[in-house]
mmCIF file of C-alpha atoms in Angstrom:
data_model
loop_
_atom_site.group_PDB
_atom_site.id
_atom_site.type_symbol
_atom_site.label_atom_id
_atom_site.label_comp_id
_atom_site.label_asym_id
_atom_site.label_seq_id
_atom_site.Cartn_x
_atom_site.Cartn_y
_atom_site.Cartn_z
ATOM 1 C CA UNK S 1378 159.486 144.633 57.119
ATOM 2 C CA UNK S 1379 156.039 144.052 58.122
ATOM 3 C CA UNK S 1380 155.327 140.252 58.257
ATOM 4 C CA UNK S 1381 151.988 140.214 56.497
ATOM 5 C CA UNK S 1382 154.264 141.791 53.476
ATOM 6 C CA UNK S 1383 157.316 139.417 54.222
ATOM 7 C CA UNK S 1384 155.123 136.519 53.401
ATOM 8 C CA UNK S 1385 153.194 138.610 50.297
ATOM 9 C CA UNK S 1386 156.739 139.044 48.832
ATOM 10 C CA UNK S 1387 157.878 135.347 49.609
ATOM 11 C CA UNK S 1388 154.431 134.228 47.809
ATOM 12 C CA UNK S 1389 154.943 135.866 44.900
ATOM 13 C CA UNK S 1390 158.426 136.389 43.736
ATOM 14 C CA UNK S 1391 157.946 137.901 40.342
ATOM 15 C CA UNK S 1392 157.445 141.132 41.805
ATOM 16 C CA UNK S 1393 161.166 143.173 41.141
ATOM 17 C CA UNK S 1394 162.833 145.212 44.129
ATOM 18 C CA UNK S 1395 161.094 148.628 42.652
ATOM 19 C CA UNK S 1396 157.589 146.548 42.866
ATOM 20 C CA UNK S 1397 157.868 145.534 46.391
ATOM 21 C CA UNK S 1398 159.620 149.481 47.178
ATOM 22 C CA UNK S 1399 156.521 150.910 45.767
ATOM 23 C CA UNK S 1400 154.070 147.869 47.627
ATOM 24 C CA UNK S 1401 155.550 148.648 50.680
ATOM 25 C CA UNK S 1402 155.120 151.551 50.827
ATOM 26 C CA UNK S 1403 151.612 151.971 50.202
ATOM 27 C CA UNK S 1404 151.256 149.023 52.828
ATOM 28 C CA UNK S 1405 152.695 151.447 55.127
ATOM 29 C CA UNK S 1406 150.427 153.850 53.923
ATOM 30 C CA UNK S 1407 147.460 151.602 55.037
ATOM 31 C CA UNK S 1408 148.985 150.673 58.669
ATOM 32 C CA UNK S 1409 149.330 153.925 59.516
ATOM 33 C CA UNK S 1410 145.824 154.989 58.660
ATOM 34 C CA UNK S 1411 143.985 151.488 59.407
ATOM 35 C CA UNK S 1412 146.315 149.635 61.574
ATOM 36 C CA UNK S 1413 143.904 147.994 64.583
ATOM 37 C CA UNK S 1414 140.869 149.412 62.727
ATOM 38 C CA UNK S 1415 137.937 147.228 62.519
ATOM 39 C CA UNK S 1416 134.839 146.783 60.145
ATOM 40 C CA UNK S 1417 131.424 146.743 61.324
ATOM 41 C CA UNK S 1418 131.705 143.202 60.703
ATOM 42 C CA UNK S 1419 134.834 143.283 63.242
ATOM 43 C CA UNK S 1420 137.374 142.310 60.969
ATOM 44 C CA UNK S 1421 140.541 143.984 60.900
ATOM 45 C CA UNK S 1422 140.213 146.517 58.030
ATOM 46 C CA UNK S 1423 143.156 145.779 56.687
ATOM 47 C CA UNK S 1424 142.596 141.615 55.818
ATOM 48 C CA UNK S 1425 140.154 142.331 53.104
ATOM 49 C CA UNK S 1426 142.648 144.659 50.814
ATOM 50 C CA UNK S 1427 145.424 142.115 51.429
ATOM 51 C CA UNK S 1428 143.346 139.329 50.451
ATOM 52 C CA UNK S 1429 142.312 141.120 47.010
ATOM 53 C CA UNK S 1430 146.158 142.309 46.517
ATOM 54 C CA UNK S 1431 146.785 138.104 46.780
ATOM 55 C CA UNK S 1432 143.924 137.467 44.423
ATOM 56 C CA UNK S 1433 145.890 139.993 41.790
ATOM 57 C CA UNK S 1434 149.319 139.083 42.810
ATOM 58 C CA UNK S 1435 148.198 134.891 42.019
ATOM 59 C CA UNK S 1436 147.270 136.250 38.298
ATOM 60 C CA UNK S 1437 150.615 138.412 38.020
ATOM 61 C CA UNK S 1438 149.573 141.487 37.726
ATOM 62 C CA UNK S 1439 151.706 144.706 38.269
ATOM 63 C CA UNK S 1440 151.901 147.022 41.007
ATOM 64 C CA UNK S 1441 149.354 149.858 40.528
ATOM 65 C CA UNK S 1442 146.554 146.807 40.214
ATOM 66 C CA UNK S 1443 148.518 145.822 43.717
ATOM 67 C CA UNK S 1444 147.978 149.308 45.366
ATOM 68 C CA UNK S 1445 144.517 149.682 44.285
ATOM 69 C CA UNK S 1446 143.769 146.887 45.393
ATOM 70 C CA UNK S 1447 144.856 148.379 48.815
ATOM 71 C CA UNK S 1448 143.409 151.247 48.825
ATOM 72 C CA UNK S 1449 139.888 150.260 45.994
ATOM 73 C CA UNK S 1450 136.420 151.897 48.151
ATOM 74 C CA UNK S 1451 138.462 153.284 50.667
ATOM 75 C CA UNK S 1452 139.282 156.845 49.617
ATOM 76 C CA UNK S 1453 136.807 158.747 51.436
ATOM 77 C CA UNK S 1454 137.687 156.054 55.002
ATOM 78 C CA UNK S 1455 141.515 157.094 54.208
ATOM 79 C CA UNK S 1456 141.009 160.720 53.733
ATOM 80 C CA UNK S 1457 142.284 160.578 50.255
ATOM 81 C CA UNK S 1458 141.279 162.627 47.110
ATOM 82 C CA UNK S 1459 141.740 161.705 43.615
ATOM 83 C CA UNK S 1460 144.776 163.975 43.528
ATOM 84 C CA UNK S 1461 145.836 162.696 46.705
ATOM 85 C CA UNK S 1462 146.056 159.513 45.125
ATOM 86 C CA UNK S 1463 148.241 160.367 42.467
ATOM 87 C CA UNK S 1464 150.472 162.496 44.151
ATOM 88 C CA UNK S 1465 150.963 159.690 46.144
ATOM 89 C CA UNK S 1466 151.400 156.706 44.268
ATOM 90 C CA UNK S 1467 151.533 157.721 40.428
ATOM 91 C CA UNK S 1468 148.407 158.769 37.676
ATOM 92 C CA UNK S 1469 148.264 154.615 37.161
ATOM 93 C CA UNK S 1470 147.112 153.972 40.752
ATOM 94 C CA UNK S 1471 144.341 157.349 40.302
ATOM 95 C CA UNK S 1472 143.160 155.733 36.646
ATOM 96 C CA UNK S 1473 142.667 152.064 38.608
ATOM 97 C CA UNK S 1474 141.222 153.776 41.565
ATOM 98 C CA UNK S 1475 139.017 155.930 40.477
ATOM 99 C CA UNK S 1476 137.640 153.337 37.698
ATOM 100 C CA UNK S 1477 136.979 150.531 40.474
ATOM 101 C CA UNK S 1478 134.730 153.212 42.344
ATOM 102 C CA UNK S 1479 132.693 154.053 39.469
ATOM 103 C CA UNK S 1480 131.861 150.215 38.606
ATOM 104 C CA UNK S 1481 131.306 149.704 42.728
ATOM 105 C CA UNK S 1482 128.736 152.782 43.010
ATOM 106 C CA UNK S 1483 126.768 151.254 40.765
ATOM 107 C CA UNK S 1484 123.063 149.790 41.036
ATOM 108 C CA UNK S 1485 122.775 145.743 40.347
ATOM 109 C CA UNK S 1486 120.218 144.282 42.070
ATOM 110 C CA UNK S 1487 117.173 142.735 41.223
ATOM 111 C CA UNK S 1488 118.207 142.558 36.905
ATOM 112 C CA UNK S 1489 116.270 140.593 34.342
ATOM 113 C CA UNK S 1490 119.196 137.990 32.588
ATOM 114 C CA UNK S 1491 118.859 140.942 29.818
ATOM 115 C CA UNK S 1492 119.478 143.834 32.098
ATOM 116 C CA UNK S 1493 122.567 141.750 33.551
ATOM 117 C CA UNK S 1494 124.225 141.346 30.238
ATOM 118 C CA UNK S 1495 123.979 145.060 29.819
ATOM 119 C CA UNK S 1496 125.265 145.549 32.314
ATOM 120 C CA UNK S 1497 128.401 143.456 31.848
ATOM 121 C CA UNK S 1498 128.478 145.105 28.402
ATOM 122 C CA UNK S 1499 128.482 148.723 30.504
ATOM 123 C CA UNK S 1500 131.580 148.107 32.590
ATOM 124 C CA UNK S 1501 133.682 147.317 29.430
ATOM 125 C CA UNK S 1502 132.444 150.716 27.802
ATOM 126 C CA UNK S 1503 132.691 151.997 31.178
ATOM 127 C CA UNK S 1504 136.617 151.387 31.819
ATOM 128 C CA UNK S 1505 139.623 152.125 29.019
ATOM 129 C CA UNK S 1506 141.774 149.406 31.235
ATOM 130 C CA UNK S 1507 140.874 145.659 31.754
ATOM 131 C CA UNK S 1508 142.672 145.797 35.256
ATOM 132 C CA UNK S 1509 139.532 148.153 36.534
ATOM 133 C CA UNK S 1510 137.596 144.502 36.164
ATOM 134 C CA UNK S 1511 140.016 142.757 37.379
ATOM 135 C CA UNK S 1512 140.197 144.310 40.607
ATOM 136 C CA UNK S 1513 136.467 144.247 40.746
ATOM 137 C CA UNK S 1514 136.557 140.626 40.226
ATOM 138 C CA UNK S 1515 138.677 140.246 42.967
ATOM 139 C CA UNK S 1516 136.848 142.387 45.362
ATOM 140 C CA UNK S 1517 133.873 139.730 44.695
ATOM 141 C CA UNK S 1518 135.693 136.660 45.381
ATOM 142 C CA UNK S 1519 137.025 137.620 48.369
ATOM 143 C CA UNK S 1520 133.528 139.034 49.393
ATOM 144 C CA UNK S 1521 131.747 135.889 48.601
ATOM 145 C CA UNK S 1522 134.833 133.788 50.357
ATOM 146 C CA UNK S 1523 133.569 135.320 53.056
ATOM 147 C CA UNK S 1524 130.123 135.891 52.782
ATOM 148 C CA UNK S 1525 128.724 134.497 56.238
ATOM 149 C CA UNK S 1526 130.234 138.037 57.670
ATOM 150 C CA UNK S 1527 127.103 139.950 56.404
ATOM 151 C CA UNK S 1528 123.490 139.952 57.486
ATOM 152 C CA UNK S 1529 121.632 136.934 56.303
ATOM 153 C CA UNK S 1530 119.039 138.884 54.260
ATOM 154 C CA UNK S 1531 121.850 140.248 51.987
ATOM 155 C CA UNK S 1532 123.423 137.118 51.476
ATOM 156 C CA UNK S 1533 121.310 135.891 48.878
ATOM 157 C CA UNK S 1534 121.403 139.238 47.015
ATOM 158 C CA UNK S 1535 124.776 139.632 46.642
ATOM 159 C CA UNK S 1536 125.199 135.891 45.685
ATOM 160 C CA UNK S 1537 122.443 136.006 43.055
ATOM 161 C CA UNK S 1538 124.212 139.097 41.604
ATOM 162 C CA UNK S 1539 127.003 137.372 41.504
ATOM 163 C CA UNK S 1540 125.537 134.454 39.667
ATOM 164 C CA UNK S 1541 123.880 136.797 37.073
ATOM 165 C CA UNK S 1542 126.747 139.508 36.975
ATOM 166 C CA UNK S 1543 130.192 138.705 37.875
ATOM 167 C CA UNK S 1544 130.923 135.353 37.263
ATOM 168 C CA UNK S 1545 129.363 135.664 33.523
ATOM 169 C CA UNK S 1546 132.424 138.519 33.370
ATOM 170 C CA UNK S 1547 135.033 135.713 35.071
ATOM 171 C CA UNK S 1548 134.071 133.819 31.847
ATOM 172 C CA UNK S 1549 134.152 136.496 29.351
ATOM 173 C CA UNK S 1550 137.456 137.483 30.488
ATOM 174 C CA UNK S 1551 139.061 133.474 30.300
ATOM 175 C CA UNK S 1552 139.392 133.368 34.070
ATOM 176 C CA UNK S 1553 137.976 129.652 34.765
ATOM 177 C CA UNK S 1554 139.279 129.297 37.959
ATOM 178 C CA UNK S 1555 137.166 132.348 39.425
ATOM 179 C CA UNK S 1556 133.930 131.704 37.630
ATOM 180 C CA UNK S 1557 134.014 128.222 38.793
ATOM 181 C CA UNK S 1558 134.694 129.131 42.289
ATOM 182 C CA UNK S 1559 132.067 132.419 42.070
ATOM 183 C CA UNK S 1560 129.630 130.069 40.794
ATOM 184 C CA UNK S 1561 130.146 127.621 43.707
ATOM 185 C CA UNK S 1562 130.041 130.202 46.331
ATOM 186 C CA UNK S 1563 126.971 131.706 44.978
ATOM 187 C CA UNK S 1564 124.774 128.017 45.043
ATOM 188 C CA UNK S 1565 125.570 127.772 48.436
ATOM 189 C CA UNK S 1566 123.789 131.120 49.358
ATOM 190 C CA UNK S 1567 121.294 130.727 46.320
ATOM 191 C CA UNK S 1568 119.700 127.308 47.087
ATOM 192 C CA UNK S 1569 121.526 125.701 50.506
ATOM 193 C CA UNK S 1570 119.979 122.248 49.645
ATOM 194 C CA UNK S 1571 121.337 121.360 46.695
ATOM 195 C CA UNK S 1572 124.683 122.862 47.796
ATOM 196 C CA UNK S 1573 124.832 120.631 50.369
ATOM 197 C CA UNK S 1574 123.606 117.479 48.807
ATOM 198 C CA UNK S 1575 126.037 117.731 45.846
ATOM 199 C CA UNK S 1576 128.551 118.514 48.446
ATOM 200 C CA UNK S 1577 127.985 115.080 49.997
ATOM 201 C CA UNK S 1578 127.934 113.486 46.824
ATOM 202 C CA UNK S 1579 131.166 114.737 46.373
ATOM 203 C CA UNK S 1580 133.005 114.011 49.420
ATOM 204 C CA UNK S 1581 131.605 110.921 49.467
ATOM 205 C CA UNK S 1582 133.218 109.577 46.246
ATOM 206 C CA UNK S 1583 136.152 111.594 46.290
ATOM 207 C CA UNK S 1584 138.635 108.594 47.046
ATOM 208 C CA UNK S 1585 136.950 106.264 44.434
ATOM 209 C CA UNK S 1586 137.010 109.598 42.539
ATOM 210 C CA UNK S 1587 141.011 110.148 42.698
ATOM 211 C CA UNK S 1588 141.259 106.223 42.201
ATOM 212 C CA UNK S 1589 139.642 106.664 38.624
ATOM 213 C CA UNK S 1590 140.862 109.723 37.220
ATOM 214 C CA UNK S 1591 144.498 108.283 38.169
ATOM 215 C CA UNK S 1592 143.646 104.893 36.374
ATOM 216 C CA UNK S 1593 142.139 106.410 33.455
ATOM 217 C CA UNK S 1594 145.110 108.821 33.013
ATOM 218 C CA UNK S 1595 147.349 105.870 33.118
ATOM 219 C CA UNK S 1596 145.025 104.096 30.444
ATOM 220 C CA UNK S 1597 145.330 107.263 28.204
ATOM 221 C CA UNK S 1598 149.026 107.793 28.155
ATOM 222 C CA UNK S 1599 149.854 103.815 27.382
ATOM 223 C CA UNK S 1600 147.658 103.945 24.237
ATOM 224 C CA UNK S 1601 149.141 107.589 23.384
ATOM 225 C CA UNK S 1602 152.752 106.271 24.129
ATOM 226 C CA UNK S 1603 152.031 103.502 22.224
ATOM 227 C CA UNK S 1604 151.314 105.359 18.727
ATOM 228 C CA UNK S 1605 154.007 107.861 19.291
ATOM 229 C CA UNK S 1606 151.841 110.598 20.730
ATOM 230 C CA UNK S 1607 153.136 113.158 23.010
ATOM 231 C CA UNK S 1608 150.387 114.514 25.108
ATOM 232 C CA UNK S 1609 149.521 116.034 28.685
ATOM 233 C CA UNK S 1610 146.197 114.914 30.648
ATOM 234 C CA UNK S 1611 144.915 117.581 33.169
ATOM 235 C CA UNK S 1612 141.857 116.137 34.877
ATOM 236 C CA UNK S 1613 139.160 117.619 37.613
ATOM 237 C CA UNK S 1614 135.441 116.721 39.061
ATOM 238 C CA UNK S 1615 133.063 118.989 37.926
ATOM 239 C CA UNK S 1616 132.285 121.769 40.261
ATOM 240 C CA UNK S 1617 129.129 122.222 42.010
ATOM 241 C CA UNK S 1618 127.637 125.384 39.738
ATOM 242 C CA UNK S 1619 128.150 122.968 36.846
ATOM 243 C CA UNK S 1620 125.979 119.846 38.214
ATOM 244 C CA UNK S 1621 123.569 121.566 39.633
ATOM 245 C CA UNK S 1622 122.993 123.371 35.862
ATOM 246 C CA UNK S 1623 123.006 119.649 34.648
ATOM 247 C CA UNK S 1624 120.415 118.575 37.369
ATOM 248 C CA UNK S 1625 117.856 121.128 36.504
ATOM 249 C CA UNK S 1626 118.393 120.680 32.557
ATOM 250 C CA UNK S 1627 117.842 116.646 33.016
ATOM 251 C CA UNK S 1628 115.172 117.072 36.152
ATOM 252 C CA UNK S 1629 117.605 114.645 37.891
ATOM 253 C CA UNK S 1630 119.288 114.273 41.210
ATOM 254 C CA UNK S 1631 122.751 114.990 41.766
ATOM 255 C CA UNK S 1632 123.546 111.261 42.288
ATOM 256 C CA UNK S 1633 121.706 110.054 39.169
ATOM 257 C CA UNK S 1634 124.675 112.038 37.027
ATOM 258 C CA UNK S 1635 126.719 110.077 34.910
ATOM 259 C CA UNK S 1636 129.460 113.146 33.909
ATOM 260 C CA UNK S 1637 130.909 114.361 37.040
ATOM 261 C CA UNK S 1638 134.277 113.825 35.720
ATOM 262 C CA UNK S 1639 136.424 115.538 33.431
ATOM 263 C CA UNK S 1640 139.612 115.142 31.544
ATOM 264 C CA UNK S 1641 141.109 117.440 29.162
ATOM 265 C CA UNK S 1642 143.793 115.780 26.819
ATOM 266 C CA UNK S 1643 146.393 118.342 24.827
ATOM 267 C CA UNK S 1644 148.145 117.135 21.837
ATOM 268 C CA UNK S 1645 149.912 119.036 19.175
ATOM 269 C CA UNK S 1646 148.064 119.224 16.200
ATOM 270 C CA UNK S 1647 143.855 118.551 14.764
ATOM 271 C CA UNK S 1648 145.005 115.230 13.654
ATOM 272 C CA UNK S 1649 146.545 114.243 16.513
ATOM 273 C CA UNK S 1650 143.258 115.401 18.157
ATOM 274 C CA UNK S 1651 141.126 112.789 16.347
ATOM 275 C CA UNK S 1652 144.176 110.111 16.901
ATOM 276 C CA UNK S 1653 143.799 110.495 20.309
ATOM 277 C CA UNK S 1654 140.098 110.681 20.496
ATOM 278 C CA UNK S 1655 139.801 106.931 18.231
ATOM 279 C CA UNK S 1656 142.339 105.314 21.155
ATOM 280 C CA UNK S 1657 140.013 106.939 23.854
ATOM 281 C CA UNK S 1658 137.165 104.917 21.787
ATOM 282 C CA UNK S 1659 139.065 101.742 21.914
ATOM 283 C CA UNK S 1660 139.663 102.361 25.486
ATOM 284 C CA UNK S 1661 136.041 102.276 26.916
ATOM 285 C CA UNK S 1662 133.153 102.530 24.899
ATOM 286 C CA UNK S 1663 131.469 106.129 23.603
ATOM 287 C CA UNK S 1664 127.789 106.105 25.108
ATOM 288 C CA UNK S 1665 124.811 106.020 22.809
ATOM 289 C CA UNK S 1666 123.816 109.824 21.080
ATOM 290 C CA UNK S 1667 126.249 111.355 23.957
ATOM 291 C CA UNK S 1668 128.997 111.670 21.583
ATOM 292 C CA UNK S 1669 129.986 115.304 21.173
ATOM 293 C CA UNK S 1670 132.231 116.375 18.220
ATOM 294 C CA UNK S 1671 133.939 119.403 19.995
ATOM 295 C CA UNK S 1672 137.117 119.328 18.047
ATOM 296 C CA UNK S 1673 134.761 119.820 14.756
#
């Protein structure tokens, strides 16, 4: 077996013994057309589909999202036709396929905040299957991963369309992890200065950081223990995209923010909610008219 698929497989061991039959052999499909190809970018042709296929395969999804993303806006570079495509690897692989090139040959550039949310509203009456998106999604974050490969003056196009487009769909769909990281990619391309002085900020407190987040967790679970309250504590710094919104709605500078921290506590129950929020209370202080009733 290939080792680029050994260590796919190994990754992601949900996939059953038909999966990885019918992944390998569309891998082997793609070495034998693109193997030692390069991109004008001179990348191996082949890292960019493998990356996407990870992006799909970290979210679980099945195997014809797994061969499109193999073979998505490559047809015409493989010598493939629709048909060839099914005939090939199933009608499920020809419905992703075919979808993902639609949404790609598509004009995005240069939209009004309107014109990008009709857009986003387009693709969904665009596709009948959700995975079409995905795929697309995951096309993006591996392009903007590794965005320095294209020319500088279409750097900040494609991460402004990001901004406006895709990661607005990341957070339609529930997919936190990608907006955030879309969102991060795209301030370093959209405004370089701020990217870099939040970045600073960031790594500069990120022990003292750690330091905190661990104390307070500890603080929380006593006083929950303490009632009788069950509860887990998942905790993160705020990411980049989500200070610098914060620094232009307060006209501030990144280290004049308060809130880069957050903790999210889950309990059981409303009531157990407002328990937990009262020993948080008694724990340190709620700031003056910053209190936020979010569980109302």
């Amino acid at each position: 077996m290939n080792k680029t698929l050994e260590t796919f497989f190994a990754d992601f061991p949900y996939l059953s013994p038909d999966d990885r039959s019918r992944i390998g052999s569309a891998w082997d499909f793609m070495l034998e057309r693109k193997k030692g190809v390069c991109r004008s970018c001179g990348e191996d042709f082949l890292d960019h589909p493998m990356r996407v296929a990870r992006i799909l395969a970290a979210l679980q999804l099945d195997t014809d999202s797994i061969i499109c993303a193999f073979l998505h806006g490559s047809m015409e570079e493989l010598g493939l036709s629709p048909e060839d495509v099914e005939a090939k690897f199933g009608t499920g692989v020809r419905t992703l396929v075919e979808g993902t090139s639609r949404i790609s040959g598509l004009k995005l550039q240069n939209k009004t905040v309107q014109q990008a949310e009709s857009i986003r509203k387009m693709f969904f009456a665009m596709v009948n299957d959700i995975r079409i998106i995905l795929v697309r999604l995951a096309d993006r974050l591996d392009k903007m991963r590794n965005l320095k490969v294209f020319p500088e003056d279409q750097q900040r196009t494609i991460a402004q369309e990001t901004i406006d487009i895709w990661a607005p769909l990341a957070n339609r769909l529930g997919i936190s992890f990608i907006k955030d990281e879309l969102e991060d990619l795209s301030l370093k391309y959209v405004n370089r200065e701020v990217f870099d002085q939040i970045k600073n900020l960031v790594a500069a407190k990120k022990g003292e950081r750690t330091e905190f987040l661990d104390s307070a967790e500890a603080d929380i679970k006593k006083a929950a223990e303490k009632a009788g309250l069950e509860i887990e504590i998942q905790s993160r710094a705020k990411h980049f995209w989500s200070i610098y919104q914060k620094m232009k709605k307060r006209n501030k500078a990144a280290d004049e923010l308060y809130d880069l921290l957050a903790m999210r506590i889950l309990c059981s129950t409303v009531n157990e909610c407002y328990t937990i929020l009262g020993l948080v209370h008694t724990v340190w202080k709620p700031l003056d008219g910053r209190f936020k009733d979010y569980i109302a």
